[in-house]
Short mmCIF file of C-alpha atoms (C1' of nucleotides) in Angstrom, two decimals:
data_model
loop_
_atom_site.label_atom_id
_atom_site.label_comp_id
_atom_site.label_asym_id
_atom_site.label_seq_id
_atom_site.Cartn_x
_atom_site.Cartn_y
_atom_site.Cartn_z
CA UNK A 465 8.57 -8.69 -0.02
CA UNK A 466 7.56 -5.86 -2.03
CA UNK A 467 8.44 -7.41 -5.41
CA UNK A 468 8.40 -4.10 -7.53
CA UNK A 469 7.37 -6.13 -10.54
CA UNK A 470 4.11 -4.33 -9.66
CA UNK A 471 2.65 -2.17 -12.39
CA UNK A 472 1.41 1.27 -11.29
CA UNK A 473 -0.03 4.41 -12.77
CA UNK A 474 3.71 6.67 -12.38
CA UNK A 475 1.74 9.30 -14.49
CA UNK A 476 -1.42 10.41 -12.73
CA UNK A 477 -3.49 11.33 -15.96
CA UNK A 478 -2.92 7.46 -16.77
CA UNK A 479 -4.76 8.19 -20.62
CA UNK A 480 -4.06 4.91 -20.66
CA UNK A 481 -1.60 2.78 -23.03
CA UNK A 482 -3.30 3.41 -26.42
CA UNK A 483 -4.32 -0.25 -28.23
CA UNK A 484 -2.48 -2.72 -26.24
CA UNK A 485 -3.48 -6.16 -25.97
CA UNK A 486 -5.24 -7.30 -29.52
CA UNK A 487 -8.97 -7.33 -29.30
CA UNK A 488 -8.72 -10.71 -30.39
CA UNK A 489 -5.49 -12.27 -30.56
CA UNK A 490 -2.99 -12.46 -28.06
CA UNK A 491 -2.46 -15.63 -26.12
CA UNK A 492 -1.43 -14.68 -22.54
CA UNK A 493 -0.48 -18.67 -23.24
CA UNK A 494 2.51 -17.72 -25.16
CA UNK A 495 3.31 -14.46 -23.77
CA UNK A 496 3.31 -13.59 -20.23
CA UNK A 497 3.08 -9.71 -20.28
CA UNK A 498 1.44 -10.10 -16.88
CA UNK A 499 0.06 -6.60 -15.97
CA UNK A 500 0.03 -5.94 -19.61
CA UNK A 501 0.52 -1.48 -19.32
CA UNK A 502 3.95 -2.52 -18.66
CA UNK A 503 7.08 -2.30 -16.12
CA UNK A 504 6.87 1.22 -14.47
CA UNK A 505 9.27 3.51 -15.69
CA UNK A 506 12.25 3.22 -14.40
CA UNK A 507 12.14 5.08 -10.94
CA UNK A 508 14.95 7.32 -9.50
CA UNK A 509 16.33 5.43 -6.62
CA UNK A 510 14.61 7.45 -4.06
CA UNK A 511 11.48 7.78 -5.42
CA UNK A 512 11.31 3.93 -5.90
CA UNK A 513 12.21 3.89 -2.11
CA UNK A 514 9.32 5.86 -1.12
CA UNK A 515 7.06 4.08 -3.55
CA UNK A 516 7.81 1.15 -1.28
CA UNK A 517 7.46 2.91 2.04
CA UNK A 518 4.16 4.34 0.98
CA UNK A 519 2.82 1.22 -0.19
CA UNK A 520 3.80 -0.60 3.27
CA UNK A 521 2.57 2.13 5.47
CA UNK A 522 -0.82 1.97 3.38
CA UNK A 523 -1.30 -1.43 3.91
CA UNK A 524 -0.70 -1.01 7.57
CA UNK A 525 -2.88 1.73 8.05
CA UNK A 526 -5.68 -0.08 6.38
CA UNK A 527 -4.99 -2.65 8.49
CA UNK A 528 -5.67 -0.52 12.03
CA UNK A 529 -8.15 0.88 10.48
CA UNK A 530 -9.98 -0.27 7.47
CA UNK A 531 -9.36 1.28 3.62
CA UNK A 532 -12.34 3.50 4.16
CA UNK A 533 -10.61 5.62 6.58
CA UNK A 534 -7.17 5.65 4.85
CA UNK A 535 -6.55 9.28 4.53
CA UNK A 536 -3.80 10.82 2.28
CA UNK A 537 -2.30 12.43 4.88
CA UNK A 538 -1.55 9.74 7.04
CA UNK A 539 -0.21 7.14 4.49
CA UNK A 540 2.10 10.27 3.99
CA UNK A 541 2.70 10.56 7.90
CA UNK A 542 3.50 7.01 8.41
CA UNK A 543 5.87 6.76 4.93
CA UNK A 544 7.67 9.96 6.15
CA UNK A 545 7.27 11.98 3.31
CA UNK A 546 5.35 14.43 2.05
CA UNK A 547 1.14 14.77 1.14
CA UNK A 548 2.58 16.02 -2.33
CA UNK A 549 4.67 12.94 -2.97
CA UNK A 550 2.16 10.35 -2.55
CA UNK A 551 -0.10 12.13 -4.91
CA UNK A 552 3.14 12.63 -7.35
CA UNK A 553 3.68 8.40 -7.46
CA UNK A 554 -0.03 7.38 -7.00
CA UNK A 555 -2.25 10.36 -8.93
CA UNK A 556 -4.87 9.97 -6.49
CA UNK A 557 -6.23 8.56 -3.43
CA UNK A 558 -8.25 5.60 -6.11
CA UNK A 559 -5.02 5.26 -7.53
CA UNK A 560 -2.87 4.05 -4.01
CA UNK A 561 -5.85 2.10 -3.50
CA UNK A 562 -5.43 0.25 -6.84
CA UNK A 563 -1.72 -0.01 -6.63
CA UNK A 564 -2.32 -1.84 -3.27
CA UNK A 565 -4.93 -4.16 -4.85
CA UNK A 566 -2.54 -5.15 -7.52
CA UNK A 567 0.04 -5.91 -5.45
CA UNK A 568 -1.63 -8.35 -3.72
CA UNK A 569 -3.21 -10.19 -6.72
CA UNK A 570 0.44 -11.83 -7.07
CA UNK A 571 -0.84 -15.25 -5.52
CA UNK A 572 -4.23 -15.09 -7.60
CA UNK A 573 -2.38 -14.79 -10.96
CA UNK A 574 0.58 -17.33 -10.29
CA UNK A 575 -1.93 -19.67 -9.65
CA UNK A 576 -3.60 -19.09 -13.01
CA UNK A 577 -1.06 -18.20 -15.71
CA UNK A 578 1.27 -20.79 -14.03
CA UNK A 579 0.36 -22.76 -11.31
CA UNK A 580 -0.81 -26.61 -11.01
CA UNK A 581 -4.11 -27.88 -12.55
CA UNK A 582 -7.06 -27.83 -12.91
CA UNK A 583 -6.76 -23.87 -12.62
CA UNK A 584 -3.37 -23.58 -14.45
CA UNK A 585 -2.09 -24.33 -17.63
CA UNK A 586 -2.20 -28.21 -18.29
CA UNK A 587 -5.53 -28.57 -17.86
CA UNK A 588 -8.55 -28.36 -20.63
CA UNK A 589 -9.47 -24.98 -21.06
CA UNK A 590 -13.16 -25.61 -20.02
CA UNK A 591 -11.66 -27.21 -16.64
CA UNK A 592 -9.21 -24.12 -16.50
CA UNK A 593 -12.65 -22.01 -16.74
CA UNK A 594 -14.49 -24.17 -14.30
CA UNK A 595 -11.53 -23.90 -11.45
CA UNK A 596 -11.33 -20.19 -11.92
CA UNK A 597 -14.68 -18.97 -11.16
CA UNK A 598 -14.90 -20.29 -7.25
CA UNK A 599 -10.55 -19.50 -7.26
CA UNK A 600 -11.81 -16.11 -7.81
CA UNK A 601 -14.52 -15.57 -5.79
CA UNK A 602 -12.69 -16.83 -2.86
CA UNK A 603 -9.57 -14.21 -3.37
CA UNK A 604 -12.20 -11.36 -4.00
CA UNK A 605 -13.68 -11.62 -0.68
CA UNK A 606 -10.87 -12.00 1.04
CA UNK A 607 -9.85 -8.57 -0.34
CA UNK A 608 -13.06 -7.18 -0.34
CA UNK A 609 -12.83 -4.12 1.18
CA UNK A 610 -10.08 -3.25 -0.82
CA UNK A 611 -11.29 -3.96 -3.59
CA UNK A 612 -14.38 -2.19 -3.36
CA UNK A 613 -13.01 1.26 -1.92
CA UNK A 614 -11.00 1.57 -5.09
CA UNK A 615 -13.95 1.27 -7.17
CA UNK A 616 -14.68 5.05 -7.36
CA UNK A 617 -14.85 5.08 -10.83
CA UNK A 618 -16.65 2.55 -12.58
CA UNK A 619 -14.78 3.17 -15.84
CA UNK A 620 -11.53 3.22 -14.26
CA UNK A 621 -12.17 -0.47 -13.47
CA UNK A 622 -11.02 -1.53 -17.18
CA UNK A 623 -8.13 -0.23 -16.84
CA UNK A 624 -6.81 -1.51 -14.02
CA UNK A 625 -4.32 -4.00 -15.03
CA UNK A 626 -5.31 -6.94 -12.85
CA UNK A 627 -8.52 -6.91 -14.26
CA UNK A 628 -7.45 -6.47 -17.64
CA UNK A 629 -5.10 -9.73 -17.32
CA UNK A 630 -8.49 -11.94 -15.93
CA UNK A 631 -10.35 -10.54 -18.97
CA UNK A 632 -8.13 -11.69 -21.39
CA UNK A 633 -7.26 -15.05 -19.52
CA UNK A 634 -10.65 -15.78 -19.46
CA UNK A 635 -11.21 -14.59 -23.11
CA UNK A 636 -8.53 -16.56 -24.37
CA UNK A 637 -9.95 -20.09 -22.35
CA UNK A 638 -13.34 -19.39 -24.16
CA UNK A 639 -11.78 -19.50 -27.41
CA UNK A 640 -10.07 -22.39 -26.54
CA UNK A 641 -12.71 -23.90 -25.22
CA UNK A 642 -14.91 -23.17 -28.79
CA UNK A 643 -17.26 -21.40 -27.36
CA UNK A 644 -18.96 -19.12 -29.85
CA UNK A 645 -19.89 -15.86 -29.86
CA UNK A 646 -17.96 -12.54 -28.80
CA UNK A 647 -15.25 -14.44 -26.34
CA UNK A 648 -14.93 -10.72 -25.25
CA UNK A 649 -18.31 -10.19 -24.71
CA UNK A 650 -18.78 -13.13 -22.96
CA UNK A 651 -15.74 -13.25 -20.97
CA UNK A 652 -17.34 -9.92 -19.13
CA UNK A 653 -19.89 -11.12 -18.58
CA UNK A 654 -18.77 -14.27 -17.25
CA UNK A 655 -16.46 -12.36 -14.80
CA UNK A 656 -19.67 -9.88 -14.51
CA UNK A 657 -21.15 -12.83 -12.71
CA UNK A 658 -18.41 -13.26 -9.74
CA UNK A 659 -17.84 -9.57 -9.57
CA UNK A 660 -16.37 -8.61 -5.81
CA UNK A 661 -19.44 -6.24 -5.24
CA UNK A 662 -22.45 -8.74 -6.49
CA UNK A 663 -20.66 -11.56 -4.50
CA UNK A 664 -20.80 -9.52 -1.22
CA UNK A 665 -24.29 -8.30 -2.21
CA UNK A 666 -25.82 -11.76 -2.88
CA UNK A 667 -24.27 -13.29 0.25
CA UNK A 668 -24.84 -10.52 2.23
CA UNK A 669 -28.25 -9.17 1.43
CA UNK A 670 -29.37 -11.63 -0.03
CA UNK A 671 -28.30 -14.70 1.75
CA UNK A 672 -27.14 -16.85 -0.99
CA UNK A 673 -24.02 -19.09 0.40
CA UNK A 674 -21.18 -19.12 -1.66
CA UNK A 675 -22.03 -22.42 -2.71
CA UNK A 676 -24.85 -21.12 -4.71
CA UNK A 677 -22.81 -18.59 -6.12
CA UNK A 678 -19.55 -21.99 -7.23
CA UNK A 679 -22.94 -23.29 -8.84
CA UNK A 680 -24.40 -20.52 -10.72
CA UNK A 681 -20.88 -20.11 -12.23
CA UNK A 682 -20.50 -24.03 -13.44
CA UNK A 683 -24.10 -23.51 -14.94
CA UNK A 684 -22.76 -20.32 -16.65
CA UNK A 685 -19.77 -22.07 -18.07
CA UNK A 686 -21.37 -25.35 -19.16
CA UNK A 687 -24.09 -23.10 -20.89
CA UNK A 688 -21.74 -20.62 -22.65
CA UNK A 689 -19.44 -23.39 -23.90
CA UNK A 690 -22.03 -26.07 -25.00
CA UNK A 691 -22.11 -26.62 -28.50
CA UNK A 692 -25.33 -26.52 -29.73
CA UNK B 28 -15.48 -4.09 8.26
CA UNK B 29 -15.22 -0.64 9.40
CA UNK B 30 -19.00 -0.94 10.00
CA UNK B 31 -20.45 -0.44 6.47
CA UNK B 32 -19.10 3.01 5.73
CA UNK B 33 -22.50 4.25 4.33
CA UNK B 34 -22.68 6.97 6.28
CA UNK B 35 -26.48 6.92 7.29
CA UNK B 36 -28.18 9.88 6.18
CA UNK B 37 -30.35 11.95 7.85
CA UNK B 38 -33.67 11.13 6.04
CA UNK B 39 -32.66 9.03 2.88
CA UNK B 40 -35.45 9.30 0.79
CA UNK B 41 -37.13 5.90 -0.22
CA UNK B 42 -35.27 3.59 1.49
CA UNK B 43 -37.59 1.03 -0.53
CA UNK B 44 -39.86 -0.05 1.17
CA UNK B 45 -39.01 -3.77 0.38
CA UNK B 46 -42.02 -4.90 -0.40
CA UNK B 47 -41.12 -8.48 -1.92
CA UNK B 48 -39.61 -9.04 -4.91
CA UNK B 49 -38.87 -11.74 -2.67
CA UNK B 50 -35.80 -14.21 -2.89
CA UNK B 51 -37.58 -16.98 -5.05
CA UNK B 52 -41.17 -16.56 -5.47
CA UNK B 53 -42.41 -13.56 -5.59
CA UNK B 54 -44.06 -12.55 -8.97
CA UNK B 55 -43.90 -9.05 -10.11
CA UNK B 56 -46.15 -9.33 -12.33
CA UNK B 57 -49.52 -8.94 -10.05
CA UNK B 58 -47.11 -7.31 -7.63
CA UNK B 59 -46.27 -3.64 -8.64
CA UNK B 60 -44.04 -2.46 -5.69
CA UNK B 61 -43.01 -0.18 -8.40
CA UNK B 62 -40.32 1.49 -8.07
CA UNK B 63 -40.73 4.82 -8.28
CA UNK B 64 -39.38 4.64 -4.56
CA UNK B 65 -42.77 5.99 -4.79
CA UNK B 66 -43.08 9.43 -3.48
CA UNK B 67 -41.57 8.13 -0.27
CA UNK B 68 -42.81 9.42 3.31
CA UNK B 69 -44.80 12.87 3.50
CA UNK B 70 -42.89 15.51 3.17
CA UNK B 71 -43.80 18.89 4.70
CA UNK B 72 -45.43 21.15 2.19
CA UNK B 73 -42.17 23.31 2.05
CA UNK B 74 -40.25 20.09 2.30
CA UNK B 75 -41.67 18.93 -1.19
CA UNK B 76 -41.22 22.79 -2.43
CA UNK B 77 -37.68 22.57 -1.85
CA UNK B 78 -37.31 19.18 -2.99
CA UNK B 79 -38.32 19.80 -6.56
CA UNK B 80 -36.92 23.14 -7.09
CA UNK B 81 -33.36 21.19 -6.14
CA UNK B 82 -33.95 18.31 -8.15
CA UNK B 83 -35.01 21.07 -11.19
CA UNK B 84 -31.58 23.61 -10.02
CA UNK B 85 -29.60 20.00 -10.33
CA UNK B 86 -30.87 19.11 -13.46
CA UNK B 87 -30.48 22.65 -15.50
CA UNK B 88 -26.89 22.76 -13.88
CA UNK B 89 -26.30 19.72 -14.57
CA UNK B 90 -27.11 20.11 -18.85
CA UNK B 91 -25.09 23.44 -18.30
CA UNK B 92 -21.80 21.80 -16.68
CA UNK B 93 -21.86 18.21 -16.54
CA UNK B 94 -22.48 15.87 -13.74
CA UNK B 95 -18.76 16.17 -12.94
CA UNK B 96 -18.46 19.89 -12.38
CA UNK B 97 -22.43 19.82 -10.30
CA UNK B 98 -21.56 20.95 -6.42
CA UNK B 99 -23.70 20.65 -3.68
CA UNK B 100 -23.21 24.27 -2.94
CA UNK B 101 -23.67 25.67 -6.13
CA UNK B 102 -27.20 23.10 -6.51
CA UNK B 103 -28.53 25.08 -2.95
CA UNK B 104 -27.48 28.40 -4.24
CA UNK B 105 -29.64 27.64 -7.40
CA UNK B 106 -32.31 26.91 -5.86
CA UNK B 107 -32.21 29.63 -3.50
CA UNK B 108 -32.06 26.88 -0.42
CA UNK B 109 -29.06 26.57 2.22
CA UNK B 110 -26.50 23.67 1.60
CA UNK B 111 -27.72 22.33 4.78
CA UNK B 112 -30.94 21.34 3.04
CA UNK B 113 -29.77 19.38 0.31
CA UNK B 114 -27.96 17.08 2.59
CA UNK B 115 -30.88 16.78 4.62
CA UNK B 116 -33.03 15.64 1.40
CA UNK B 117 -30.41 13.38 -0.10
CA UNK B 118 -28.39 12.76 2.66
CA UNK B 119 -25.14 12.81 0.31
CA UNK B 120 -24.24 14.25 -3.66
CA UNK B 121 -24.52 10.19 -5.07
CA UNK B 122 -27.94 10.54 -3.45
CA UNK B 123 -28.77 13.52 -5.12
CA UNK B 124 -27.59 12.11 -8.34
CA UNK B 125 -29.45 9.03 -7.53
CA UNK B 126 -32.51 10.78 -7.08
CA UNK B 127 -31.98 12.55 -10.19
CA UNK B 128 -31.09 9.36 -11.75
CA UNK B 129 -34.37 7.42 -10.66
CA UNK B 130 -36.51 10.58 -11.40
CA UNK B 131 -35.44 10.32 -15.47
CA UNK B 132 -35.97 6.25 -15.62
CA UNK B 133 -39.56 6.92 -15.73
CA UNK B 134 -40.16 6.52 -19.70
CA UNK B 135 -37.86 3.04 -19.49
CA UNK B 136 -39.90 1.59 -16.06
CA UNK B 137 -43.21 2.70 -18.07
CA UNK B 138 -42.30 0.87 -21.33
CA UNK B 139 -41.46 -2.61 -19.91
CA UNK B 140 -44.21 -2.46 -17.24
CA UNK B 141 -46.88 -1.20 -19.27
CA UNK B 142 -46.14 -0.22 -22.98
CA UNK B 143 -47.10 -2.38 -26.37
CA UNK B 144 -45.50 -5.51 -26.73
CA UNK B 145 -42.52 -6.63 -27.10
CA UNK B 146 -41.21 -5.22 -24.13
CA UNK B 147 -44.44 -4.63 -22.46
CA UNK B 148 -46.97 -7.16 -21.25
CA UNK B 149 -48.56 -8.69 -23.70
CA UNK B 150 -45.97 -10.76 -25.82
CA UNK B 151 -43.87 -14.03 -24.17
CA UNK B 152 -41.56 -13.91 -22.31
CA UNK B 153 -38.72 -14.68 -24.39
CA UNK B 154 -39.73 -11.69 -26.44
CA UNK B 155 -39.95 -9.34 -23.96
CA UNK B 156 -36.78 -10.70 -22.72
CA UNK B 157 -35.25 -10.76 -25.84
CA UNK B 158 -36.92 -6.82 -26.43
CA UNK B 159 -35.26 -5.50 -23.39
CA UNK B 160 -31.66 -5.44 -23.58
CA UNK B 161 -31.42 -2.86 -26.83
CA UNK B 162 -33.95 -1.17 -24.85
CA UNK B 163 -32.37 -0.56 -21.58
CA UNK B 164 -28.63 0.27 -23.34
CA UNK B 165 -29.92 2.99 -25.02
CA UNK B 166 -31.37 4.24 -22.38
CA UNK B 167 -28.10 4.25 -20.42
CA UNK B 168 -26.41 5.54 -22.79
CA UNK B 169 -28.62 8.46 -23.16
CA UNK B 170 -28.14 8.43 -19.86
CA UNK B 171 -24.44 7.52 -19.26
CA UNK B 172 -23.74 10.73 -17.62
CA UNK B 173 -25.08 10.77 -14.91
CA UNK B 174 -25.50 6.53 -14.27
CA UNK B 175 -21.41 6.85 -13.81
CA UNK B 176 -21.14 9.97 -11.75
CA UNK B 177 -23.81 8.29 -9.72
CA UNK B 178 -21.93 4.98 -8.90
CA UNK B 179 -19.47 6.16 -6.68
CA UNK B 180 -19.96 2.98 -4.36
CA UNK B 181 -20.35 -0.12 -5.76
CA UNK B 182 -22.79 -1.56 -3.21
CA UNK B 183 -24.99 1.37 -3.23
CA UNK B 184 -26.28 0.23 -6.76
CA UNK B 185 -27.95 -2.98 -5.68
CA UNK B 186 -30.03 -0.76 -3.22
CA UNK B 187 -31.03 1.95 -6.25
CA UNK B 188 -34.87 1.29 -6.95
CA UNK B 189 -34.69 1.51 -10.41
CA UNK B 190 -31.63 -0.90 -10.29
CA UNK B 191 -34.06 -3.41 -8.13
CA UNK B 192 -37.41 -3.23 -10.08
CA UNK B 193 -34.70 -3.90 -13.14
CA UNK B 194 -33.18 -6.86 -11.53
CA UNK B 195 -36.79 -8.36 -10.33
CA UNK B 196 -38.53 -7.77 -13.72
CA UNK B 197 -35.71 -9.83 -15.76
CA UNK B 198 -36.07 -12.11 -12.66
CA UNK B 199 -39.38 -12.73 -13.31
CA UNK B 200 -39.52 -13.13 -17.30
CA UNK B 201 -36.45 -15.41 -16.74
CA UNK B 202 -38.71 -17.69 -14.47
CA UNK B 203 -41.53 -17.94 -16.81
CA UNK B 204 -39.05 -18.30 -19.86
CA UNK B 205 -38.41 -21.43 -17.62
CA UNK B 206 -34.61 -20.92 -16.99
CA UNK B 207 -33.30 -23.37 -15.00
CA UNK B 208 -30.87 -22.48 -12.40
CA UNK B 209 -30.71 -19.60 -9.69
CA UNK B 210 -32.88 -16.93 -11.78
CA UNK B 211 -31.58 -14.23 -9.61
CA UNK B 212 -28.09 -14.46 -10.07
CA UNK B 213 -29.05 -15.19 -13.84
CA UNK B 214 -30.40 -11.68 -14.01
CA UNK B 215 -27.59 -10.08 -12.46
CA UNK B 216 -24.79 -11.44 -14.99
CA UNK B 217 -27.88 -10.91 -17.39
CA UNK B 218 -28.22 -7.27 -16.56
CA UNK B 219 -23.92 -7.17 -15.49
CA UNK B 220 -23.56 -7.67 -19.76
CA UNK B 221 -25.63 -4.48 -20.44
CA UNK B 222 -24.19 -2.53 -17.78
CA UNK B 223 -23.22 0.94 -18.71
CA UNK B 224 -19.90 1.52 -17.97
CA UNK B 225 -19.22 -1.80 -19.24
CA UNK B 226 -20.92 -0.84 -22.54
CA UNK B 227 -19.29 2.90 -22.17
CA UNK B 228 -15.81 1.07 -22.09
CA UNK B 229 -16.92 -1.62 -25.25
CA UNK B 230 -17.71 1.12 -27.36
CA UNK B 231 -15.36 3.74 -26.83
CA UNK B 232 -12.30 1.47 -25.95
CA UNK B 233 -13.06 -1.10 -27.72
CA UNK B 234 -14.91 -0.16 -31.00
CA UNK B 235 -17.67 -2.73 -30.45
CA UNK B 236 -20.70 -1.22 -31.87
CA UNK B 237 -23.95 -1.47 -29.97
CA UNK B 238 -24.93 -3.23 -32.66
CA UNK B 239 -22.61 -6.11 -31.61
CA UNK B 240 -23.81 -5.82 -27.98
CA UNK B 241 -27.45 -6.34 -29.12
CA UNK B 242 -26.44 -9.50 -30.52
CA UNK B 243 -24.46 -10.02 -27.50
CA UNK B 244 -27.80 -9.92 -25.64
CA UNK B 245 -29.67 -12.26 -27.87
CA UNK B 246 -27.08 -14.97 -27.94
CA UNK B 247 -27.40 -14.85 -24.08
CA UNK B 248 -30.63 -14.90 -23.54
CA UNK B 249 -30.95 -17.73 -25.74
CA UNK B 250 -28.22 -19.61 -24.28
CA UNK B 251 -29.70 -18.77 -20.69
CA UNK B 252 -33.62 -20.03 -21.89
CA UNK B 253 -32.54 -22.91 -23.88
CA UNK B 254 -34.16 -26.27 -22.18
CA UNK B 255 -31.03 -28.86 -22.59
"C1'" DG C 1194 35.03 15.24 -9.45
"C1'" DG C 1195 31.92 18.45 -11.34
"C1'" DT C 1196 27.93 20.04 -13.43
"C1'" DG C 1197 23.23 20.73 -15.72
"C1'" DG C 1198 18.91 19.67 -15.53
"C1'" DA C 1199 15.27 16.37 -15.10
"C1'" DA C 1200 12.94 13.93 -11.57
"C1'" DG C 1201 11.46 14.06 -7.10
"C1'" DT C 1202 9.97 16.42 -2.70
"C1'" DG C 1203 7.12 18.85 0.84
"C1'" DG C 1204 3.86 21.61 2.67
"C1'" DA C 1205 0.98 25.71 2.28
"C1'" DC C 1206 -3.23 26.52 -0.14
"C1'" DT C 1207 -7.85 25.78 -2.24
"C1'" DG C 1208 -12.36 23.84 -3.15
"C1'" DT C 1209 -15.84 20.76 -1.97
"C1'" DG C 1210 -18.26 17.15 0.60
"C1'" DG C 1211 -20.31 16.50 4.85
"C1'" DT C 1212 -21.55 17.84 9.98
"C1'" DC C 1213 -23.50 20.59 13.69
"C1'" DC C 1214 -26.51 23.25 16.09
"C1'" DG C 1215 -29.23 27.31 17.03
"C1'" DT C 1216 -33.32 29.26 14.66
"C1'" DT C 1217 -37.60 29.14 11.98
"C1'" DT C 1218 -41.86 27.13 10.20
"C1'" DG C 1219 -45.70 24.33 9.22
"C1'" DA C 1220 -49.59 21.58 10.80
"C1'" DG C 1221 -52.38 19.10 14.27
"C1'" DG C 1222 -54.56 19.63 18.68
"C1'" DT C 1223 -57.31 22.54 22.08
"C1'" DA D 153 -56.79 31.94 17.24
"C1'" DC D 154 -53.19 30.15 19.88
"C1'" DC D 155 -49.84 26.59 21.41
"C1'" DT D 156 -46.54 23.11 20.77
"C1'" DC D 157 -43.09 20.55 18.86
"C1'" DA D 158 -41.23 17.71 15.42
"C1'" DA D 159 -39.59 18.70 11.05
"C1'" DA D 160 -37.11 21.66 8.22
"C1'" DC D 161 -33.77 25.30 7.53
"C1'" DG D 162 -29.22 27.74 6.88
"C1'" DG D 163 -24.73 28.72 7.10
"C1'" DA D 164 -20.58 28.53 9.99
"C1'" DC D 165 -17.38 25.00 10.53
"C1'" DC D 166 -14.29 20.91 9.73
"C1'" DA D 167 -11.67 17.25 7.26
"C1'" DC D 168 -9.72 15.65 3.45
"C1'" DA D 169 -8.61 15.17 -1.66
"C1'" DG D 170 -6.10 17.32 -4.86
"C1'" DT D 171 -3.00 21.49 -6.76
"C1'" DC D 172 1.03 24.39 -7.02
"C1'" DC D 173 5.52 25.84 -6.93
"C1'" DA D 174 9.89 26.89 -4.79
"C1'" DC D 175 13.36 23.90 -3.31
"C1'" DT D 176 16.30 19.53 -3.17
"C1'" DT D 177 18.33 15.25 -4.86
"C1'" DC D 178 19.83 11.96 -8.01
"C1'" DC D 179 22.40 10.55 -12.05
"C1'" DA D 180 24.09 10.78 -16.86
"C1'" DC D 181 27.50 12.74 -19.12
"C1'" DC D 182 31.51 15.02 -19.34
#
DNA sequence: GGTGGAAGTGGACTGTGGTCCGTTTGAGGT
DNA sequence: ACCTCAAACGGACCACAGTCCACTTCCACC
């Protein structure tokens, strides 16, 4: 179920939606613009078609044979269209690579913005905090590869809108949650600290167990919120 | 895993080494594994020639065109060397910017290692802590070029000597500050909240002023060193 | 039902990263 | 001096990302 309610670059230069969300007010509490750069425009019926095919052949391929050697050409191949029409819907190779990450973050962000406590709303914001943290780890490295071939760019990172949506969820728990200081600030770092890439490095190379990693984040929380 | 893309290079240069900076004890302080990947294994005379007149071709091309626009093709032709040769020294173009990138960090690694307090040995280790974040983003951003066009894989950064001898310094002022907790995944989220595309995208996107991140730093490390 | 034109399509084309392999060169051994 | 061979070299070659533009399809409005 390709549920289309997924937000995608349709114009390649992206540039970005100028100010969107506040710097420092919106409550993704109250509104619920999910992937806040907005509903794609509104597709022509073929082209939202293909969109689909693309996006189901990609994730296929990648399957066979891992997002590193997803080629252009063969997504195209396997959609039945054209090299110039994937690049036309996606902008670039990062950019079908991104599209497919956000797709699947569905499950990740139900379970935040509405799902059952402690994670979801209900709960105390620091709980909220404490539940996402190992919630999030988890999903990363089960999408790991994924997630880390579309990091090309590291700037292109904030723009994506799944990670824009955890940055203000999280911003908007620290405030709740008093904790002083630039919530911004703070809430990047925070994520900073479970990032897909350092995860996999510290278990990896560095054979921390994940376990480690649930505990470093509790510290991290308990410390940033603590009043003083 | 499609087998860890990295696709081996010939001769990587450096390849670290590893002495130490070992997973909870090691101290850097009467350890200097230094990074300067050192001059890594012994080149042949014409070798080392060709090395530094590509490294010197990169660097003028790159002030003339940006990182961006720098081609492996046009770097040989500058240097009056076949293309065939760069790849052979730097196995890839992120290892030639990499290269490029650790040969500049010089003046930074010298100042916390072995310049007048605060940074440098000498003061606590609070201070030095405390001394080092302001430091190191303005040396990014000086550097911000060429730090982004380098990261092209995420994982590749934790294996970038500078990015080690970084991670293992704060490491090791974090233990004698007396942080509790896992010191190396401290440093990371530590280090993750100076990052420079992260403090690229504060600044430009979001109007924070590097003033703001300073204080950003010093509310952390406090909250990080503060006994209970 | 027709029609104008904007949106979408496809595939040839280009530039660059990266590989391969036959040739050259430097340095240690005799 | 000479020999030897691993290391270094160079450039032809290949694959793939990304561009371009002539052509086709949808759909809003008559």
């Amino acid at each position: 179920m390709t549920g289309s309610a997924v937000p995608s670059p349709p114009r390649p230069p992206g540039s970005g939606s100028g100010s969107g969300s506040g710097s420092g007010s919106g409550d993704a509490r109250t509104t619920l613009p999910l992937a806040s750069t907005g509903e794609p425009e509104r597709l022509r019926a073929d082209a939202a078609r293909n969109r689909t095919l693309l996006l189901e052949a990609a994730s296929r391929l990648m399957a066979g044979c891992g997002a590193t050697n997803l080629t252009m050409e063969s997504v195209a191949a396997a959609a039945g269209v054209g090299k110039g029409t994937v690049f036309r819907r996606f902008g670039d190779r990062t950019g079908l690579l991104i599209a497919l990450m956000n797709h699947r973050e569905g499950l990740l962000q139900a379970a935040f913005l509405s799902g059952p406590p402690p994670m979801g709303p209900g709960a105390p914001a620091l709980d909220r905090l404490h539940a996402f943290g190992p919630a999030l780890m988890r999903h990363e490295r089960e999408h790991h590869e994924l997630i880390l071939a579309s990091r090309t760019d590291p700037l292109r990172t904030y723009a994506v809108p799944a990670n824009r949506l955890r940055i203000s969820h999280v911003a908007m728990l620290l405030r709740q949650a008093r904790a002083e200081g630039n919530v911004e600030l703070l809430a990047h770092t925070l994520l900073g600290s479970v990032d897909a890439a350092l995860v996999h490095h510290l278990t990896t190379d560095r054979s921390m167990s994940i376990e480690q990693l649930d505990q470093g984040w509790h510290d991290l929380v308990t410390r940033l919120c603590a009043g003083p």
